[in-house]
XYZ file of C-alpha atoms in Angstrom:
294
model
C -68.733 45.730 24.529
C -67.240 42.513 23.254
C -62.946 42.801 23.057
C -62.189 41.944 19.498
C -59.270 40.214 19.073
C -56.757 40.728 16.376
C -55.517 37.428 14.635
C -53.116 36.527 11.995
C -53.510 34.155 9.774
C -50.047 33.170 7.998
C -51.513 31.369 4.963
C -50.433 33.169 1.608
C -53.173 33.537 -1.084
C -54.084 30.061 -2.632
C -55.703 27.049 -2.469
C -54.041 26.135 1.151
C -56.001 29.325 2.188
C -58.979 29.035 -0.036
C -59.528 25.678 1.589
C -59.118 26.929 5.398
C -60.303 30.613 5.078
C -64.461 29.631 3.912
C -67.320 31.679 4.410
C -68.326 29.273 7.621
C -64.572 30.076 8.985
C -65.459 34.057 8.270
C -68.488 34.136 9.977
C -67.566 32.483 12.881
C -64.518 34.444 13.454
C -67.061 37.344 13.041
C -69.207 36.124 15.604
C -66.277 35.586 18.411
C -65.337 38.625 17.658
C -61.810 38.288 15.694
C -60.224 40.980 13.759
C -58.651 38.530 10.780
C -55.150 39.739 9.099
C -54.433 37.618 6.629
C -51.163 37.121 4.728
C -51.715 38.851 1.151
C -47.877 38.232 -0.030
C -47.571 35.629 -2.794
C -43.853 34.897 -1.804
C -41.655 34.398 1.056
C -41.408 36.796 3.928
C -37.970 37.962 5.278
C -37.614 37.619 9.137
C -37.973 41.655 9.833
C -41.286 41.536 7.283
C -42.581 38.455 9.616
C -42.274 40.615 12.718
C -43.710 43.572 11.165
C -47.172 41.490 10.092
C -47.104 39.754 13.607
C -46.330 43.030 15.932
C -50.179 43.782 16.634
C -51.493 39.874 17.053
C -52.544 38.494 19.986
C -53.590 35.727 18.035
C -51.921 33.515 15.046
C -53.220 30.937 12.441
C -50.589 29.307 11.094
C -50.025 26.415 8.624
C -47.184 25.171 5.847
C -44.938 27.395 5.220
C -45.104 29.510 8.479
C -41.595 30.528 9.980
C -40.110 29.720 13.177
C -41.897 31.363 15.704
C -38.714 32.517 17.517
C -37.433 35.848 18.807
C -36.751 37.459 15.847
C -39.903 37.237 13.921
C -41.779 38.023 17.332
C -39.552 40.811 18.240
C -42.039 43.546 17.555
C -44.898 41.709 19.169
C -45.804 42.046 23.088
C -50.033 40.455 23.228
C -49.461 37.128 21.297
C -51.001 35.059 23.867
C -51.875 31.960 21.464
C -50.921 30.270 18.182
C -53.297 27.804 16.421
C -51.634 25.552 13.933
C -54.255 24.583 11.127
C -51.145 21.186 10.203
C -49.678 18.905 11.756
C -46.371 18.726 13.162
C -45.172 22.055 15.020
C -41.553 20.772 15.628
C -39.819 23.120 12.761
C -42.306 26.432 13.780
C -42.083 27.023 17.819
C -39.377 27.673 19.620
C -37.728 28.083 23.401
C -38.850 31.562 22.957
C -42.437 30.941 22.334
C -42.912 29.171 25.114
C -40.932 30.940 27.258
C -43.260 33.717 26.922
C -45.959 31.789 27.751
C -47.744 31.377 24.705
C -50.137 28.561 24.216
C -49.622 26.205 21.112
C -52.537 23.845 19.461
C -52.621 21.970 16.205
C -54.664 19.979 14.146
C -51.919 17.161 14.479
C -54.440 14.617 16.057
C -57.163 14.721 13.788
C -55.045 14.884 10.649
C -52.823 12.032 11.775
C -55.671 9.783 12.107
C -56.194 10.602 8.372
C -52.465 9.503 6.902
C -52.898 6.711 9.438
C -56.017 5.444 7.590
C -53.913 6.247 4.300
C -50.947 4.289 5.669
C -53.595 1.413 6.163
C -54.799 1.346 2.958
C -51.310 1.519 0.776
C -50.046 -1.075 3.262
C -52.664 -3.386 1.436
C -52.163 -2.125 -1.646
C -48.181 -2.748 -1.344
C -48.651 -5.734 0.355
C -51.295 -7.505 -2.287
C -49.354 -6.019 -4.980
C -52.132 -4.152 -6.406
C -50.243 -2.018 -9.054
C -48.746 -4.862 -10.490
C -51.847 -7.267 -10.289
C -54.475 -4.629 -11.652
C -52.586 -5.396 -15.009
C -53.674 -8.917 -15.115
C -56.110 -8.371 -17.890
C -53.666 -7.350 -20.400
C -51.752 -10.825 -19.857
C -52.008 -13.822 -22.125
C -52.740 -16.337 -19.492
C -53.439 -16.777 -15.820
C -50.660 -18.244 -15.221
C -48.589 -15.211 -16.258
C -50.643 -13.265 -13.864
C -49.479 -15.716 -10.576
C -46.133 -14.139 -10.770
C -47.883 -10.608 -9.701
C -49.744 -11.882 -6.419
C -49.149 -10.172 -3.095
C -49.453 -11.940 0.290
C -51.571 -10.783 3.460
C -49.523 -8.407 5.871
C -50.049 -11.178 7.761
C -47.680 -13.501 6.380
C -44.819 -9.706 6.204
C -42.839 -7.476 8.114
C -44.460 -4.026 8.845
C -41.763 -1.846 9.348
C -42.090 1.666 10.691
C -39.665 4.866 10.501
C -40.880 7.367 13.228
C -43.243 6.658 16.407
C -45.577 9.763 16.403
C -49.281 10.081 16.263
C -49.677 8.930 12.605
C -47.016 5.659 13.722
C -49.356 4.888 16.821
C -52.558 5.511 14.705
C -51.553 2.692 12.358
C -50.082 0.101 14.520
C -53.717 -0.036 16.107
C -55.197 0.160 12.727
C -53.053 -3.058 11.281
C -54.677 -4.773 14.941
C -57.682 -5.900 11.993
C -54.846 -7.716 8.994
C -51.656 -8.168 11.991
C -48.529 -8.391 10.306
C -46.090 -11.280 11.186
C -44.065 -8.575 12.513
C -44.286 -4.714 13.308
C -40.570 -2.932 13.629
C -39.697 0.533 14.613
C -37.361 2.692 14.552
C -37.544 5.816 16.903
C -35.072 7.427 19.586
C -37.778 8.261 21.876
C -39.909 4.862 21.856
C -38.995 2.766 25.532
C -38.564 -1.147 25.622
C -41.792 -0.619 27.789
C -43.684 1.464 25.376
C -42.436 -0.913 22.533
C -44.254 -3.899 24.185
C -47.359 -2.615 25.292
C -47.940 -1.636 21.689
C -46.679 -5.179 20.193
C -43.724 -3.592 17.904
C -40.390 -4.365 18.003
C -37.287 -1.906 18.179
C -34.621 -2.117 16.119
C -31.751 0.081 14.483
C -31.660 1.405 11.193
C -30.607 -1.343 8.915
C -32.269 -3.885 10.390
C -35.176 -1.667 9.456
C -34.650 -1.569 6.199
C -33.406 -5.185 5.309
C -36.274 -6.844 6.773
C -38.942 -4.996 6.280
C -41.617 -6.050 3.733
C -43.673 -2.936 3.729
C -41.389 0.112 5.097
C -43.400 3.343 6.018
C -41.207 6.724 6.728
C -43.368 8.820 8.961
C -41.269 10.765 10.818
C -41.147 14.575 10.809
C -38.858 16.455 8.733
C -36.231 17.995 10.839
C -32.212 18.856 10.546
C -31.653 15.894 12.168
C -34.080 13.558 9.760
C -33.418 15.354 6.417
C -31.541 13.005 3.928
C -31.289 10.140 6.621
C -32.278 7.815 4.354
C -29.214 7.587 2.382
C -27.888 4.810 -0.695
C -26.844 2.442 1.883
C -29.998 1.888 3.321
C -31.981 1.895 0.210
C -29.751 -0.739 -1.132
C -30.829 -2.786 2.209
C -34.470 -2.797 0.998
C -35.525 -6.304 0.206
C -36.509 -7.586 -3.287
C -39.835 -7.304 -3.977
C -40.770 -4.809 -0.781
C -42.701 -1.608 -0.810
C -41.638 1.653 0.287
C -44.185 4.397 1.425
C -43.903 7.635 2.299
C -45.916 10.067 4.287
C -43.632 11.754 6.251
C -41.815 14.108 3.760
C -39.782 14.058 0.744
C -36.122 15.008 1.645
C -35.984 12.300 4.473
C -34.912 10.111 1.292
C -31.933 11.318 -0.319
C -33.597 11.994 -4.021
C -31.033 10.720 -6.199
C -30.447 7.451 -4.526
C -33.812 6.674 -4.217
C -34.402 7.205 -8.093
C -31.271 5.352 -8.995
C -32.811 2.191 -6.690
C -36.225 2.378 -8.215
C -35.368 2.493 -11.721
C -33.948 -1.144 -11.334
C -37.540 -2.315 -10.126
C -36.285 -4.470 -7.057
C -38.690 -3.122 -4.982
C -42.128 -0.980 -5.220
C -42.976 2.722 -3.662
C -45.656 4.553 -2.801
C -45.635 8.278 -2.439
C -48.139 10.576 -1.158
C -45.165 13.385 -0.101
C -42.560 14.735 -3.345
C -39.567 16.987 -4.067
C -41.974 19.659 -5.605
C -45.201 19.632 -4.888
C -47.108 18.665 -7.141
C -44.505 17.120 -8.673
C -43.919 18.404 -12.623
C -45.069 16.628 -15.814
C -41.482 16.127 -16.508
C -41.166 14.164 -12.932
C -38.834 10.979 -13.195
C -40.730 9.355 -10.663
C -43.812 9.529 -12.822
C -42.400 7.396 -15.225
C -41.658 4.395 -13.588
C -43.843 1.480 -13.695
C -42.859 0.419 -9.931
C -43.937 3.698 -8.099
C -47.548 4.897 -7.115
C -47.389 8.636 -6.443
C -50.581 10.445 -4.520
C -51.386 14.208 -4.158
């Protein structure tokens, strides 16, 4: 007889769960002998409530909004064998306690990294070529006026990358089709040998911000990276540069970013936001030098 496995799915009711918990997924879970327990709480759970929820689990399917799987939230569980993360980075979710118990962790990070790297390549071209400004050419009186909005090929520009995880590595490989003049990287865990093999140059943060024409923020949000991009770094960004954030919004301090963008010195392409989705009155929506994607 097939032993049924008890699986807890942490996604609360809403769009994310609907996208993941499809009829096909339900049928496959039944076929594999999984008893799925869904999180029916629309709000946030306290650690002791998570502990009750996780108590019977042999496996946990996690996604955005899952708490750190530490001793407190796993206090009542003695059967957990595997965690499957239906999202990217697990940096804020795993704990030493989880690994000390021998629990396996798998993630969709590699597949998601490919998708985000493709978006980042596309936005490199959009930013370098000044597509936002150039798209307004039809409203201008003369061709000469339009020439002010022409961008350049990335081959004539310096691309900077903050962070060097799966997304950044894939982006660097994809950039080989339109090789930039230079690729600068700031990352604590990138060795000189690996940087040379990848064809990138490791620099400090001030250099990254002052010398990049297209600057990608691709690091994870952790206690160390939260708010690390402050007014001083933002002031270093070149006039006419483009800042692209596909990491997390709070990595960049909100008010200094808004202040600099209001000067219209440089442009920004934002795929992550301080409130998601951004409310109708979000001031970033009104800026002519900002592209926002969902």
